[in-house]
Amino acid sequence: MVTEGVLTLSKAVEKIKRYIDTSSKADKIFNIKGTDGASLLAKALIEDCTHLNLWVGKAVNPAHQNPDLPIDLSIKLKEIEELEKLMRKLGKEVKVTYV
Protein backbone atom coordinates (compact mmCIF):
# COMPACT_ATOMS: atom_id res chain seq x y z
CA MET A 1 0.00 0.00 0.00
CA VAL A 2 1.49 3.30 -0.98
CA THR A 3 -1.06 5.51 0.70
CA GLU A 4 -4.33 4.87 2.42
CA GLY A 5 -6.72 7.02 4.38
CA VAL A 6 -7.26 6.58 8.09
CA LEU A 7 -10.89 5.52 7.58
CA THR A 8 -10.00 2.70 5.20
CA LEU A 9 -7.07 1.73 7.41
CA SER A 10 -9.24 1.54 10.53
CA LYS A 11 -11.86 -0.59 8.74
CA ALA A 12 -9.15 -2.92 7.42
CA VAL A 13 -7.70 -3.26 10.94
CA GLU A 14 -11.16 -4.17 12.24
CA LYS A 15 -11.53 -6.83 9.52
CA ILE A 16 -8.13 -8.31 10.40
CA LYS A 17 -9.12 -8.40 14.09
CA ARG A 18 -12.29 -10.31 13.17
CA TYR A 19 -10.27 -12.67 10.98
CA ILE A 20 -7.95 -13.50 13.89
CA ASP A 21 -10.91 -14.01 16.23
CA THR A 22 -12.64 -16.18 13.62
CA SER A 23 -9.55 -18.36 13.22
CA SER A 24 -10.17 -19.83 16.66
CA LYS A 25 -13.97 -19.88 16.46
CA ALA A 26 -15.26 -21.74 13.41
CA ASP A 27 -18.88 -20.74 14.05
CA LYS A 28 -18.25 -17.08 13.23
CA ILE A 29 -18.49 -15.85 9.66
CA PHE A 30 -15.74 -13.65 8.26
CA ASN A 31 -15.79 -12.08 4.80
CA ILE A 32 -13.01 -10.21 3.02
CA LYS A 33 -14.41 -10.77 -0.46
CA GLY A 34 -15.84 -7.26 -0.79
CA THR A 35 -14.62 -4.82 -3.41
CA ASP A 36 -14.29 -1.90 -1.00
CA GLY A 37 -10.83 -0.62 -0.10
CA ALA A 38 -10.83 -2.02 3.44
CA SER A 39 -11.74 -5.54 2.27
CA LEU A 40 -9.15 -5.48 -0.52
CA LEU A 41 -6.47 -4.20 1.86
CA ALA A 42 -7.32 -6.73 4.59
CA LYS A 43 -7.35 -9.59 2.05
CA ALA A 44 -3.96 -8.58 0.64
CA LEU A 45 -2.42 -8.26 4.10
CA ILE A 46 -3.85 -11.57 5.35
CA GLU A 47 -3.37 -13.73 2.25
CA ASP A 48 -0.49 -12.25 0.25
CA CYS A 49 1.74 -10.39 2.69
CA THR A 50 4.85 -11.97 4.20
CA HIS A 51 6.72 -8.75 5.03
CA LEU A 52 5.13 -5.39 5.74
CA ASN A 53 7.18 -2.19 5.58
CA LEU A 54 5.20 0.85 6.68
CA TRP A 55 6.48 4.37 6.12
CA VAL A 56 4.19 6.51 8.22
CA GLY A 57 4.04 10.26 7.78
CA LYS A 58 3.33 12.46 10.77
CA ALA A 59 2.24 15.52 8.81
CA VAL A 60 -1.17 16.90 9.66
CA ASN A 61 -3.66 16.66 6.79
CA PRO A 62 -5.30 20.09 6.35
CA ALA A 63 -8.49 18.37 5.18
CA HIS A 64 -8.78 16.80 8.63
CA GLN A 65 -8.67 20.12 10.47
CA ASN A 66 -12.44 20.50 10.36
CA PRO A 67 -13.59 20.20 14.01
CA ASP A 68 -16.66 18.28 12.80
CA LEU A 69 -14.42 15.42 11.63
CA PRO A 70 -13.24 12.86 14.22
CA ILE A 71 -9.95 12.19 12.43
CA ASP A 72 -6.62 13.26 13.83
CA LEU A 73 -2.99 12.13 13.81
CA SER A 74 -3.29 10.18 17.07
CA ILE A 75 -6.03 7.99 15.56
CA LYS A 76 -3.81 7.16 12.58
CA LEU A 77 -0.86 6.31 14.81
CA LYS A 78 -3.02 4.08 17.04
CA GLU A 79 -4.32 2.24 13.96
CA ILE A 80 -0.76 1.73 12.69
CA GLU A 81 0.29 0.33 16.09
CA GLU A 82 -2.73 -2.00 16.11
CA LEU A 83 -2.01 -3.13 12.53
CA GLU A 84 1.60 -3.86 13.46
CA LYS A 85 0.47 -5.95 16.46
CA LEU A 86 -2.11 -7.89 14.43
CA MET A 87 0.24 -8.60 11.55
CA ARG A 88 2.88 -9.92 13.95
CA LYS A 89 0.19 -12.14 15.47
CA LEU A 90 -0.36 -13.55 11.97
CA GLY A 91 3.36 -14.33 11.72
CA LYS A 92 4.24 -11.49 9.35
CA GLU A 93 7.53 -9.58 9.45
CA VAL A 94 6.72 -5.93 10.18
CA LYS A 95 8.87 -2.81 10.09
CA VAL A 96 7.44 0.63 10.85
CA THR A 97 9.35 3.81 10.00
CA TYR A 98 7.95 7.17 11.06
CA VAL A 99 8.89 10.10 8.85
PDB file of N, CA and C in Angstrom:
ATOM      1  N   MET A   1       0.861  -1.160   0.000  1.00  0.00           N
ATOM      2  CA  MET A   1       0.000   0.000   0.000  1.00  0.00           C
ATOM      3  C   MET A   1       0.903   1.216   0.000  1.00  0.00           C
ATOM      4  N   VAL A   2       0.692   2.089  -0.904  1.00  0.00           N
ATOM      5  CA  VAL A   2       1.489   3.299  -0.983  1.00  0.00           C
ATOM      6  C   VAL A   2       0.891   4.365  -0.088  1.00  0.00           C
ATOM      7  N   THR A   3      -0.390   4.544  -0.165  1.00  0.00           N
ATOM      8  CA  THR A   3      -1.059   5.507   0.704  1.00  0.00           C
ATOM      9  C   THR A   3      -2.488   5.042   0.936  1.00  0.00           C
ATOM     10  N   GLU A   4      -2.956   5.254   2.106  1.00  0.00           N
ATOM     11  CA  GLU A   4      -4.326   4.866   2.421  1.00  0.00           C
ATOM     12  C   GLU A   4      -4.842   5.795   3.496  1.00  0.00           C
ATOM     13  N   GLY A   5      -6.115   6.120   3.409  1.00  0.00           N
ATOM     14  CA  GLY A   5      -6.719   7.019   4.380  1.00  0.00           C
ATOM     15  C   GLY A   5      -6.971   6.321   5.702  1.00  0.00           C
ATOM     16  N   VAL A   6      -7.088   7.126   6.747  1.00  0.00           N
ATOM     17  CA  VAL A   6      -7.261   6.576   8.089  1.00  0.00           C
ATOM     18  C   VAL A   6      -8.588   5.823   8.223  1.00  0.00           C
ATOM     19  N   LEU A   7      -9.611   6.228   7.497  1.00  0.00           N
ATOM     20  CA  LEU A   7     -10.893   5.521   7.583  1.00  0.00           C
ATOM     21  C   LEU A   7     -10.789   4.116   6.994  1.00  0.00           C
ATOM     22  N   THR A   8     -10.188   4.011   5.816  1.00  0.00           N
ATOM     23  CA  THR A   8      -9.998   2.695   5.198  1.00  0.00           C
ATOM     24  C   THR A   8      -9.072   1.839   6.052  1.00  0.00           C
ATOM     25  N   LEU A   9      -8.016   2.452   6.560  1.00  0.00           N
ATOM     26  CA  LEU A   9      -7.073   1.732   7.409  1.00  0.00           C
ATOM     27  C   LEU A   9      -7.757   1.183   8.656  1.00  0.00           C
ATOM     28  N   SER A  10      -8.580   1.996   9.307  1.00  0.00           N
ATOM     29  CA  SER A  10      -9.242   1.535  10.534  1.00  0.00           C
ATOM     30  C   SER A  10     -10.244   0.417  10.245  1.00  0.00           C
ATOM     31  N   LYS A  11     -10.924   0.489   9.108  1.00  0.00           N
ATOM     32  CA  LYS A  11     -11.861  -0.586   8.743  1.00  0.00           C
ATOM     33  C   LYS A  11     -11.107  -1.871   8.401  1.00  0.00           C
ATOM     34  N   ALA A  12      -9.963  -1.742   7.740  1.00  0.00           N
ATOM     35  CA  ALA A  12      -9.148  -2.919   7.424  1.00  0.00           C
ATOM     36  C   ALA A  12      -8.615  -3.560   8.703  1.00  0.00           C
ATOM     37  N   VAL A  13      -8.179  -2.742   9.650  1.00  0.00           N
ATOM     38  CA  VAL A  13      -7.697  -3.257  10.937  1.00  0.00           C
ATOM     39  C   VAL A  13      -8.812  -4.023  11.644  1.00  0.00           C
ATOM     40  N   GLU A  14     -10.022  -3.489  11.615  1.00  0.00           N
ATOM     41  CA  GLU A  14     -11.164  -4.170  12.235  1.00  0.00           C
ATOM     42  C   GLU A  14     -11.429  -5.517  11.563  1.00  0.00           C
ATOM     43  N   LYS A  15     -11.323  -5.572  10.240  1.00  0.00           N
ATOM     44  CA  LYS A  15     -11.526  -6.832   9.517  1.00  0.00           C
ATOM     45  C   LYS A  15     -10.447  -7.855   9.883  1.00  0.00           C
ATOM     46  N   ILE A  16      -9.220  -7.402  10.033  1.00  0.00           N
ATOM     47  CA  ILE A  16      -8.128  -8.309  10.401  1.00  0.00           C
ATOM     48  C   ILE A  16      -8.341  -8.829  11.821  1.00  0.00           C
ATOM     49  N   LYS A  17      -8.803  -7.963  12.721  1.00  0.00           N
ATOM     50  CA  LYS A  17      -9.125  -8.404  14.093  1.00  0.00           C
ATOM     51  C   LYS A  17     -10.165  -9.512  14.059  1.00  0.00           C
ATOM     52  N   ARG A  18     -11.231  -9.304  13.274  1.00  0.00           N
ATOM     53  CA  ARG A  18     -12.291 -10.312  13.174  1.00  0.00           C
ATOM     54  C   ARG A  18     -11.764 -11.606  12.560  1.00  0.00           C
ATOM     55  N   TYR A  19     -10.872 -11.485  11.593  1.00  0.00           N
ATOM     56  CA  TYR A  19     -10.268 -12.671  10.976  1.00  0.00           C
ATOM     57  C   TYR A  19      -9.511 -13.484  12.026  1.00  0.00           C
ATOM     58  N   ILE A  20      -8.722 -12.807  12.848  1.00  0.00           N
ATOM     59  CA  ILE A  20      -7.952 -13.497  13.888  1.00  0.00           C
ATOM     60  C   ILE A  20      -8.893 -14.150  14.892  1.00  0.00           C
ATOM     61  N   ASP A  21      -9.933 -13.440  15.301  1.00  0.00           N
ATOM     62  CA  ASP A  21     -10.913 -14.010  16.233  1.00  0.00           C
ATOM     63  C   ASP A  21     -11.617 -15.213  15.615  1.00  0.00           C
ATOM     64  N   THR A  22     -11.939 -15.115  14.324  1.00  0.00           N
ATOM     65  CA  THR A  22     -12.643 -16.182  13.617  1.00  0.00           C
ATOM     66  C   THR A  22     -11.770 -17.424  13.479  1.00  0.00           C
ATOM     67  N   SER A  23     -10.457 -17.225  13.387  1.00  0.00           N
ATOM     68  CA  SER A  23      -9.549 -18.358  13.216  1.00  0.00           C
ATOM     69  C   SER A  23      -9.692 -19.370  14.343  1.00  0.00           C
ATOM     70  N   SER A  24     -10.042 -18.905  15.534  1.00  0.00           N
ATOM     71  CA  SER A  24     -10.165 -19.828  16.657  1.00  0.00           C
ATOM     72  C   SER A  24     -11.616 -20.208  16.949  1.00  0.00           C
ATOM     73  N   LYS A  25     -12.552 -19.608  16.236  1.00  0.00           N
ATOM     74  CA  LYS A  25     -13.975 -19.883  16.464  1.00  0.00           C
ATOM     75  C   LYS A  25     -14.654 -20.133  15.125  1.00  0.00           C
ATOM     76  N   ALA A  26     -14.762 -21.375  14.732  1.00  0.00           N
ATOM     77  CA  ALA A  26     -15.263 -21.738  13.405  1.00  0.00           C
ATOM     78  C   ALA A  26     -16.714 -21.345  13.172  1.00  0.00           C
ATOM     79  N   ASP A  27     -17.472 -21.068  14.238  1.00  0.00           N
ATOM     80  CA  ASP A  27     -18.884 -20.745  14.049  1.00  0.00           C
ATOM     81  C   ASP A  27     -19.114 -19.306  13.596  1.00  0.00           C
ATOM     82  N   LYS A  28     -18.098 -18.465  13.673  1.00  0.00           N
ATOM     83  CA  LYS A  28     -18.251 -17.080  13.228  1.00  0.00           C
ATOM     84  C   LYS A  28     -18.008 -16.993  11.722  1.00  0.00           C
ATOM     85  N   ILE A  29     -18.662 -16.047  11.101  1.00  0.00           N
ATOM     86  CA  ILE A  29     -18.491 -15.853   9.661  1.00  0.00           C
ATOM     87  C   ILE A  29     -17.622 -14.622   9.439  1.00  0.00           C
ATOM     88  N   PHE A  30     -16.635 -14.757   8.577  1.00  0.00           N
ATOM     89  CA  PHE A  30     -15.740 -13.649   8.255  1.00  0.00           C
ATOM     90  C   PHE A  30     -15.674 -13.515   6.740  1.00  0.00           C
ATOM     91  N   ASN A  31     -15.764 -12.298   6.245  1.00  0.00           N
ATOM     92  CA  ASN A  31     -15.786 -12.081   4.802  1.00  0.00           C
ATOM     93  C   ASN A  31     -14.856 -10.938   4.418  1.00  0.00           C
ATOM     94  N   ILE A  32     -13.881 -11.244   3.570  1.00  0.00           N
ATOM     95  CA  ILE A  32     -13.008 -10.208   3.017  1.00  0.00           C
ATOM     96  C   ILE A  32     -13.113 -10.205   1.495  1.00  0.00           C
ATOM     97  N   LYS A  33     -14.235 -10.671   0.989  1.00  0.00           N
ATOM     98  CA  LYS A  33     -14.406 -10.766  -0.459  1.00  0.00           C
ATOM     99  C   LYS A  33     -15.038  -9.526  -1.068  1.00  0.00           C
ATOM    100  N   GLY A  34     -15.247  -8.488  -0.271  1.00  0.00           N
ATOM    101  CA  GLY A  34     -15.839  -7.263  -0.787  1.00  0.00           C
ATOM    102  C   GLY A  34     -14.901  -6.550  -1.744  1.00  0.00           C
ATOM    103  N   THR A  35     -15.435  -5.590  -2.463  1.00  0.00           N
ATOM    104  CA  THR A  35     -14.622  -4.822  -3.410  1.00  0.00           C
ATOM    105  C   THR A  35     -14.263  -3.445  -2.863  1.00  0.00           C
ATOM    106  N   ASP A  36     -14.650  -3.182  -1.617  1.00  0.00           N
ATOM    107  CA  ASP A  36     -14.293  -1.900  -0.999  1.00  0.00           C
ATOM    108  C   ASP A  36     -12.814  -1.920  -0.605  1.00  0.00           C
ATOM    109  N   GLY A  37     -12.252  -0.747  -0.411  1.00  0.00           N
ATOM    110  CA  GLY A  37     -10.829  -0.620  -0.103  1.00  0.00           C
ATOM    111  C   GLY A  37     -10.393  -1.381   1.133  1.00  0.00           C
ATOM    112  N   ALA A  38     -11.198  -1.339   2.191  1.00  0.00           N
ATOM    113  CA  ALA A  38     -10.833  -2.019   3.437  1.00  0.00           C
ATOM    114  C   ALA A  38     -10.776  -3.532   3.246  1.00  0.00           C
ATOM    115  N   SER A  39     -11.738  -4.095   2.522  1.00  0.00           N
ATOM    116  CA  SER A  39     -11.741  -5.543   2.267  1.00  0.00           C
ATOM    117  C   SER A  39     -10.552  -5.948   1.405  1.00  0.00           C
ATOM    118  N   LEU A  40     -10.283  -5.173   0.361  1.00  0.00           N
ATOM    119  CA  LEU A  40      -9.152  -5.479  -0.517  1.00  0.00           C
ATOM    120  C   LEU A  40      -7.829  -5.397   0.240  1.00  0.00           C
ATOM    121  N   LEU A  41      -7.692  -4.368   1.078  1.00  0.00           N
ATOM    122  CA  LEU A  41      -6.469  -4.203   1.859  1.00  0.00           C
ATOM    123  C   LEU A  41      -6.310  -5.341   2.865  1.00  0.00           C
ATOM    124  N   ALA A  42      -7.374  -5.651   3.600  1.00  0.00           N
ATOM    125  CA  ALA A  42      -7.316  -6.731   4.589  1.00  0.00           C
ATOM    126  C   ALA A  42      -6.976  -8.060   3.917  1.00  0.00           C
ATOM    127  N   LYS A  43      -7.606  -8.344   2.785  1.00  0.00           N
ATOM    128  CA  LYS A  43      -7.353  -9.593   2.052  1.00  0.00           C
ATOM    129  C   LYS A  43      -5.889  -9.683   1.624  1.00  0.00           C
ATOM    130  N   ALA A  44      -5.353  -8.594   1.079  1.00  0.00           N
ATOM    131  CA  ALA A  44      -3.956  -8.584   0.640  1.00  0.00           C
ATOM    132  C   ALA A  44      -3.009  -8.794   1.822  1.00  0.00           C
ATOM    133  N   LEU A  45      -3.289  -8.133   2.933  1.00  0.00           N
ATOM    134  CA  LEU A  45      -2.417  -8.259   4.100  1.00  0.00           C
ATOM    135  C   LEU A  45      -2.497  -9.655   4.718  1.00  0.00           C
ATOM    136  N   ILE A  46      -3.672 -10.241   4.746  1.00  0.00           N
ATOM    137  CA  ILE A  46      -3.849 -11.570   5.346  1.00  0.00           C
ATOM    138  C   ILE A  46      -3.312 -12.669   4.431  1.00  0.00           C
ATOM    139  N   GLU A  47      -3.655 -12.610   3.153  1.00  0.00           N
ATOM    140  CA  GLU A  47      -3.368 -13.729   2.249  1.00  0.00           C
ATOM    141  C   GLU A  47      -2.054 -13.616   1.480  1.00  0.00           C
ATOM    142  N   ASP A  48      -1.633 -12.406   1.137  1.00  0.00           N
ATOM    143  CA  ASP A  48      -0.488 -12.251   0.245  1.00  0.00           C
ATOM    144  C   ASP A  48       0.773 -11.713   0.913  1.00  0.00           C
ATOM    145  N   CYS A  49       0.634 -11.086   2.042  1.00  0.00           N
ATOM    146  CA  CYS A  49       1.741 -10.389   2.687  1.00  0.00           C
ATOM    147  C   CYS A  49       2.604 -11.342   3.510  1.00  0.00           C
ATOM    148  N   THR A  50       3.917 -11.256   3.324  1.00  0.00           N
ATOM    149  CA  THR A  50       4.848 -11.967   4.200  1.00  0.00           C
ATOM    150  C   THR A  50       5.665 -10.966   5.012  1.00  0.00           C
ATOM    151  N   HIS A  51       5.967  -9.833   4.394  1.00  0.00           N
ATOM    152  CA  HIS A  51       6.719  -8.754   5.034  1.00  0.00           C
ATOM    153  C   HIS A  51       5.955  -7.453   4.804  1.00  0.00           C
ATOM    154  N   LEU A  52       5.844  -6.658   5.840  1.00  0.00           N
ATOM    155  CA  LEU A  52       5.126  -5.389   5.735  1.00  0.00           C
ATOM    156  C   LEU A  52       6.047  -4.268   6.194  1.00  0.00           C
ATOM    157  N   ASN A  53       6.376  -3.368   5.268  1.00  0.00           N
ATOM    158  CA  ASN A  53       7.181  -2.194   5.579  1.00  0.00           C
ATOM    159  C   ASN A  53       6.286  -0.974   5.495  1.00  0.00           C
ATOM    160  N   LEU A  54       6.067  -0.330   6.625  1.00  0.00           N
ATOM    161  CA  LEU A  54       5.205   0.847   6.679  1.00  0.00           C
ATOM    162  C   LEU A  54       6.055   2.099   6.861  1.00  0.00           C
ATOM    163  N   TRP A  55       5.870   3.050   5.983  1.00  0.00           N
ATOM    164  CA  TRP A  55       6.479   4.371   6.117  1.00  0.00           C
ATOM    165  C   TRP A  55       5.334   5.302   6.471  1.00  0.00           C
ATOM    166  N   VAL A  56       5.326   5.768   7.693  1.00  0.00           N
ATOM    167  CA  VAL A  56       4.186   6.512   8.216  1.00  0.00           C
ATOM    168  C   VAL A  56       4.550   7.979   8.377  1.00  0.00           C
ATOM    169  N   GLY A  57       3.831   8.827   7.653  1.00  0.00           N
ATOM    170  CA  GLY A  57       4.039  10.263   7.778  1.00  0.00           C
ATOM    171  C   GLY A  57       3.329  10.816   8.998  1.00  0.00           C
ATOM    172  N   LYS A  58       3.927  11.834   9.594  1.00  0.00           N
ATOM    173  CA  LYS A  58       3.325  12.465  10.767  1.00  0.00           C
ATOM    174  C   LYS A  58       2.797  13.858  10.460  1.00  0.00           C
ATOM    175  N   ALA A  59       2.770  14.203   9.188  1.00  0.00           N
ATOM    176  CA  ALA A  59       2.243  15.517   8.814  1.00  0.00           C
ATOM    177  C   ALA A  59       0.741  15.552   9.062  1.00  0.00           C
ATOM    178  N   VAL A  60       0.256  16.715   9.414  1.00  0.00           N
ATOM    179  CA  VAL A  60      -1.169  16.899   9.658  1.00  0.00           C
ATOM    180  C   VAL A  60      -1.851  17.190   8.329  1.00  0.00           C
ATOM    181  N   ASN A  61      -2.901  16.459   8.022  1.00  0.00           N
ATOM    182  CA  ASN A  61      -3.659  16.657   6.792  1.00  0.00           C
ATOM    183  C   ASN A  61      -4.597  17.843   6.987  1.00  0.00           C
ATOM    184  N   PRO A  62      -4.433  18.911   6.194  1.00  0.00           N
ATOM    185  CA  PRO A  62      -5.301  20.087   6.350  1.00  0.00           C
ATOM    186  C   PRO A  62      -6.785  19.759   6.170  1.00  0.00           C
ATOM    187  N   ALA A  63      -7.091  18.748   5.393  1.00  0.00           N
ATOM    188  CA  ALA A  63      -8.495  18.369   5.183  1.00  0.00           C
ATOM    189  C   ALA A  63      -9.122  17.825   6.459  1.00  0.00           C
ATOM    190  N   HIS A  64      -8.278  17.373   7.378  1.00  0.00           N
ATOM    191  CA  HIS A  64      -8.780  16.803   8.628  1.00  0.00           C
ATOM    192  C   HIS A  64      -8.834  17.826   9.755  1.00  0.00           C
ATOM    193  N   GLN A  65      -8.662  19.096   9.442  1.00  0.00           N
ATOM    194  CA  GLN A  65      -8.671  20.121  10.472  1.00  0.00           C
ATOM    195  C   GLN A  65     -10.063  20.644  10.775  1.00  0.00           C
ATOM    196  N   ASN A  66     -11.056  20.133  10.085  1.00  0.00           N
ATOM    197  CA  ASN A  66     -12.443  20.495  10.361  1.00  0.00           C
ATOM    198  C   ASN A  66     -12.828  19.901  11.717  1.00  0.00           C
ATOM    199  N   PRO A  67     -13.248  20.731  12.679  1.00  0.00           N
ATOM    200  CA  PRO A  67     -13.590  20.203  14.005  1.00  0.00           C
ATOM    201  C   PRO A  67     -14.774  19.237  13.996  1.00  0.00           C
ATOM    202  N   ASP A  68     -15.535  19.211  12.901  1.00  0.00           N
ATOM    203  CA  ASP A  68     -16.658  18.279  12.805  1.00  0.00           C
ATOM    204  C   ASP A  68     -16.210  16.871  12.424  1.00  0.00           C
ATOM    205  N   LEU A  69     -14.944  16.729  12.013  1.00  0.00           N
ATOM    206  CA  LEU A  69     -14.417  15.418  11.635  1.00  0.00           C
ATOM    207  C   LEU A  69     -13.669  14.800  12.813  1.00  0.00           C
ATOM    208  N   PRO A  70     -13.871  13.510  13.073  1.00  0.00           N
ATOM    209  CA  PRO A  70     -13.236  12.864  14.224  1.00  0.00           C
ATOM    210  C   PRO A  70     -11.835  12.336  13.941  1.00  0.00           C
ATOM    211  N   ILE A  71     -11.222  12.754  12.850  1.00  0.00           N
ATOM    212  CA  ILE A  71      -9.949  12.193  12.426  1.00  0.00           C
ATOM    213  C   ILE A  71      -8.815  13.090  12.895  1.00  0.00           C
ATOM    214  N   ASP A  72      -7.817  12.505  13.510  1.00  0.00           N
ATOM    215  CA  ASP A  72      -6.619  13.256  13.832  1.00  0.00           C
ATOM    216  C   ASP A  72      -5.418  12.326  13.770  1.00  0.00           C
ATOM    217  N   LEU A  73      -4.231  12.899  13.943  1.00  0.00           N
ATOM    218  CA  LEU A  73      -2.995  12.133  13.813  1.00  0.00           C
ATOM    219  C   LEU A  73      -2.922  10.996  14.825  1.00  0.00           C
ATOM    220  N   SER A  74      -3.395  11.229  16.041  1.00  0.00           N
ATOM    221  CA  SER A  74      -3.292  10.183  17.066  1.00  0.00           C
ATOM    222  C   SER A  74      -4.104   8.948  16.685  1.00  0.00           C
ATOM    223  N   ILE A  75      -5.226   9.133  16.013  1.00  0.00           N
ATOM    224  CA  ILE A  75      -6.027   7.986  15.565  1.00  0.00           C
ATOM    225  C   ILE A  75      -5.234   7.172  14.545  1.00  0.00           C
ATOM    226  N   LYS A  76      -4.599   7.859  13.598  1.00  0.00           N
ATOM    227  CA  LYS A  76      -3.810   7.162  12.580  1.00  0.00           C
ATOM    228  C   LYS A  76      -2.676   6.373  13.231  1.00  0.00           C
ATOM    229  N   LEU A  77      -1.981   6.984  14.166  1.00  0.00           N
ATOM    230  CA  LEU A  77      -0.857   6.311  14.807  1.00  0.00           C
ATOM    231  C   LEU A  77      -1.320   5.109  15.629  1.00  0.00           C
ATOM    232  N   LYS A  78      -2.468   5.215  16.285  1.00  0.00           N
ATOM    233  CA  LYS A  78      -3.017   4.078  17.039  1.00  0.00           C
ATOM    234  C   LYS A  78      -3.385   2.936  16.095  1.00  0.00           C
ATOM    235  N   GLU A  79      -3.959   3.272  14.943  1.00  0.00           N
ATOM    236  CA  GLU A  79      -4.320   2.237  13.963  1.00  0.00           C
ATOM    237  C   GLU A  79      -3.075   1.547  13.417  1.00  0.00           C
ATOM    238  N   ILE A  80      -2.015   2.306  13.177  1.00  0.00           N
ATOM    239  CA  ILE A  80      -0.757   1.730  12.694  1.00  0.00           C
ATOM    240  C   ILE A  80      -0.188   0.781  13.745  1.00  0.00           C
ATOM    241  N   GLU A  81      -0.202   1.194  15.013  1.00  0.00           N
ATOM    242  CA  GLU A  81       0.291   0.329  16.088  1.00  0.00           C
ATOM    243  C   GLU A  81      -0.535  -0.951  16.182  1.00  0.00           C
ATOM    244  N   GLU A  82      -1.846  -0.825  16.051  1.00  0.00           N
ATOM    245  CA  GLU A  82      -2.729  -1.996  16.107  1.00  0.00           C
ATOM    246  C   GLU A  82      -2.471  -2.919  14.911  1.00  0.00           C
ATOM    247  N   LEU A  83      -2.306  -2.335  13.722  1.00  0.00           N
ATOM    248  CA  LEU A  83      -2.015  -3.126  12.528  1.00  0.00           C
ATOM    249  C   LEU A  83      -0.702  -3.881  12.705  1.00  0.00           C
ATOM    250  N   GLU A  84       0.307  -3.210  13.219  1.00  0.00           N
ATOM    251  CA  GLU A  84       1.598  -3.856  13.458  1.00  0.00           C
ATOM    252  C   GLU A  84       1.426  -5.059  14.394  1.00  0.00           C
ATOM    253  N   LYS A  85       0.703  -4.876  15.480  1.00  0.00           N
ATOM    254  CA  LYS A  85       0.474  -5.948  16.456  1.00  0.00           C
ATOM    255  C   LYS A  85      -0.264  -7.131  15.818  1.00  0.00           C
ATOM    256  N   LEU A  86      -1.317  -6.834  15.060  1.00  0.00           N
ATOM    257  CA  LEU A  86      -2.111  -7.886  14.429  1.00  0.00           C
ATOM    258  C   LEU A  86      -1.309  -8.657  13.383  1.00  0.00           C
ATOM    259  N   MET A  87      -0.539  -7.934  12.593  1.00  0.00           N
ATOM    260  CA  MET A  87       0.242  -8.601  11.550  1.00  0.00           C
ATOM    261  C   MET A  87       1.312  -9.504  12.162  1.00  0.00           C
ATOM    262  N   ARG A  88       1.909  -9.066  13.248  1.00  0.00           N
ATOM    263  CA  ARG A  88       2.884  -9.919  13.947  1.00  0.00           C
ATOM    264  C   ARG A  88       2.192 -11.172  14.488  1.00  0.00           C
ATOM    265  N   LYS A  89       0.970 -10.997  14.973  1.00  0.00           N
ATOM    266  CA  LYS A  89       0.191 -12.137  15.474  1.00  0.00           C
ATOM    267  C   LYS A  89      -0.042 -13.161  14.364  1.00  0.00           C
ATOM    268  N   LEU A  90      -0.163 -12.671  13.127  1.00  0.00           N
ATOM    269  CA  LEU A  90      -0.357 -13.552  11.972  1.00  0.00           C
ATOM    270  C   LEU A  90       0.966 -14.117  11.441  1.00  0.00           C
ATOM    271  N   GLY A  91       2.067 -13.792  12.116  1.00  0.00           N
ATOM    272  CA  GLY A  91       3.365 -14.329  11.723  1.00  0.00           C
ATOM    273  C   GLY A  91       4.068 -13.544  10.634  1.00  0.00           C
ATOM    274  N   LYS A  92       3.640 -12.321  10.387  1.00  0.00           N
ATOM    275  CA  LYS A  92       4.245 -11.493   9.346  1.00  0.00           C
ATOM    276  C   LYS A  92       5.422 -10.707   9.920  1.00  0.00           C
ATOM    277  N   GLU A  93       6.416 -10.455   9.081  1.00  0.00           N
ATOM    278  CA  GLU A  93       7.532  -9.583   9.446  1.00  0.00           C
ATOM    279  C   GLU A  93       7.066  -8.143   9.242  1.00  0.00           C
ATOM    280  N   VAL A  94       7.219  -7.301  10.261  1.00  0.00           N
ATOM    281  CA  VAL A  94       6.718  -5.928  10.180  1.00  0.00           C
ATOM    282  C   VAL A  94       7.813  -4.949  10.573  1.00  0.00           C
ATOM    283  N   LYS A  95       7.952  -3.905   9.769  1.00  0.00           N
ATOM    284  CA  LYS A  95       8.865  -2.806  10.088  1.00  0.00           C
ATOM    285  C   LYS A  95       8.092  -1.505   9.901  1.00  0.00           C
ATOM    286  N   VAL A  96       8.128  -0.651  10.917  1.00  0.00           N
ATOM    287  CA  VAL A  96       7.440   0.635  10.846  1.00  0.00           C
ATOM    288  C   VAL A  96       8.482   1.738  10.953  1.00  0.00           C
ATOM    289  N   THR A  97       8.465   2.658   9.995  1.00  0.00           N
ATOM    290  CA  THR A  97       9.353   3.812  10.003  1.00  0.00           C
ATOM    291  C   THR A  97       8.497   5.064   9.994  1.00  0.00           C
ATOM    292  N   TYR A  98       8.697   5.916  10.988  1.00  0.00           N
ATOM    293  CA  TYR A  98       7.948   7.174  11.062  1.00  0.00           C
ATOM    294  C   TYR A  98       8.786   8.284  10.451  1.00  0.00           C
ATOM    295  N   VAL A  99       8.177   9.014   9.525  1.00  0.00           N
ATOM    296  CA  VAL A  99       8.895  10.103   8.848  1.00  0.00           C
ATOM    297  C   VAL A  99       8.187  11.421   9.059  1.00  0.00           C
TER     298      VAL A  99
END
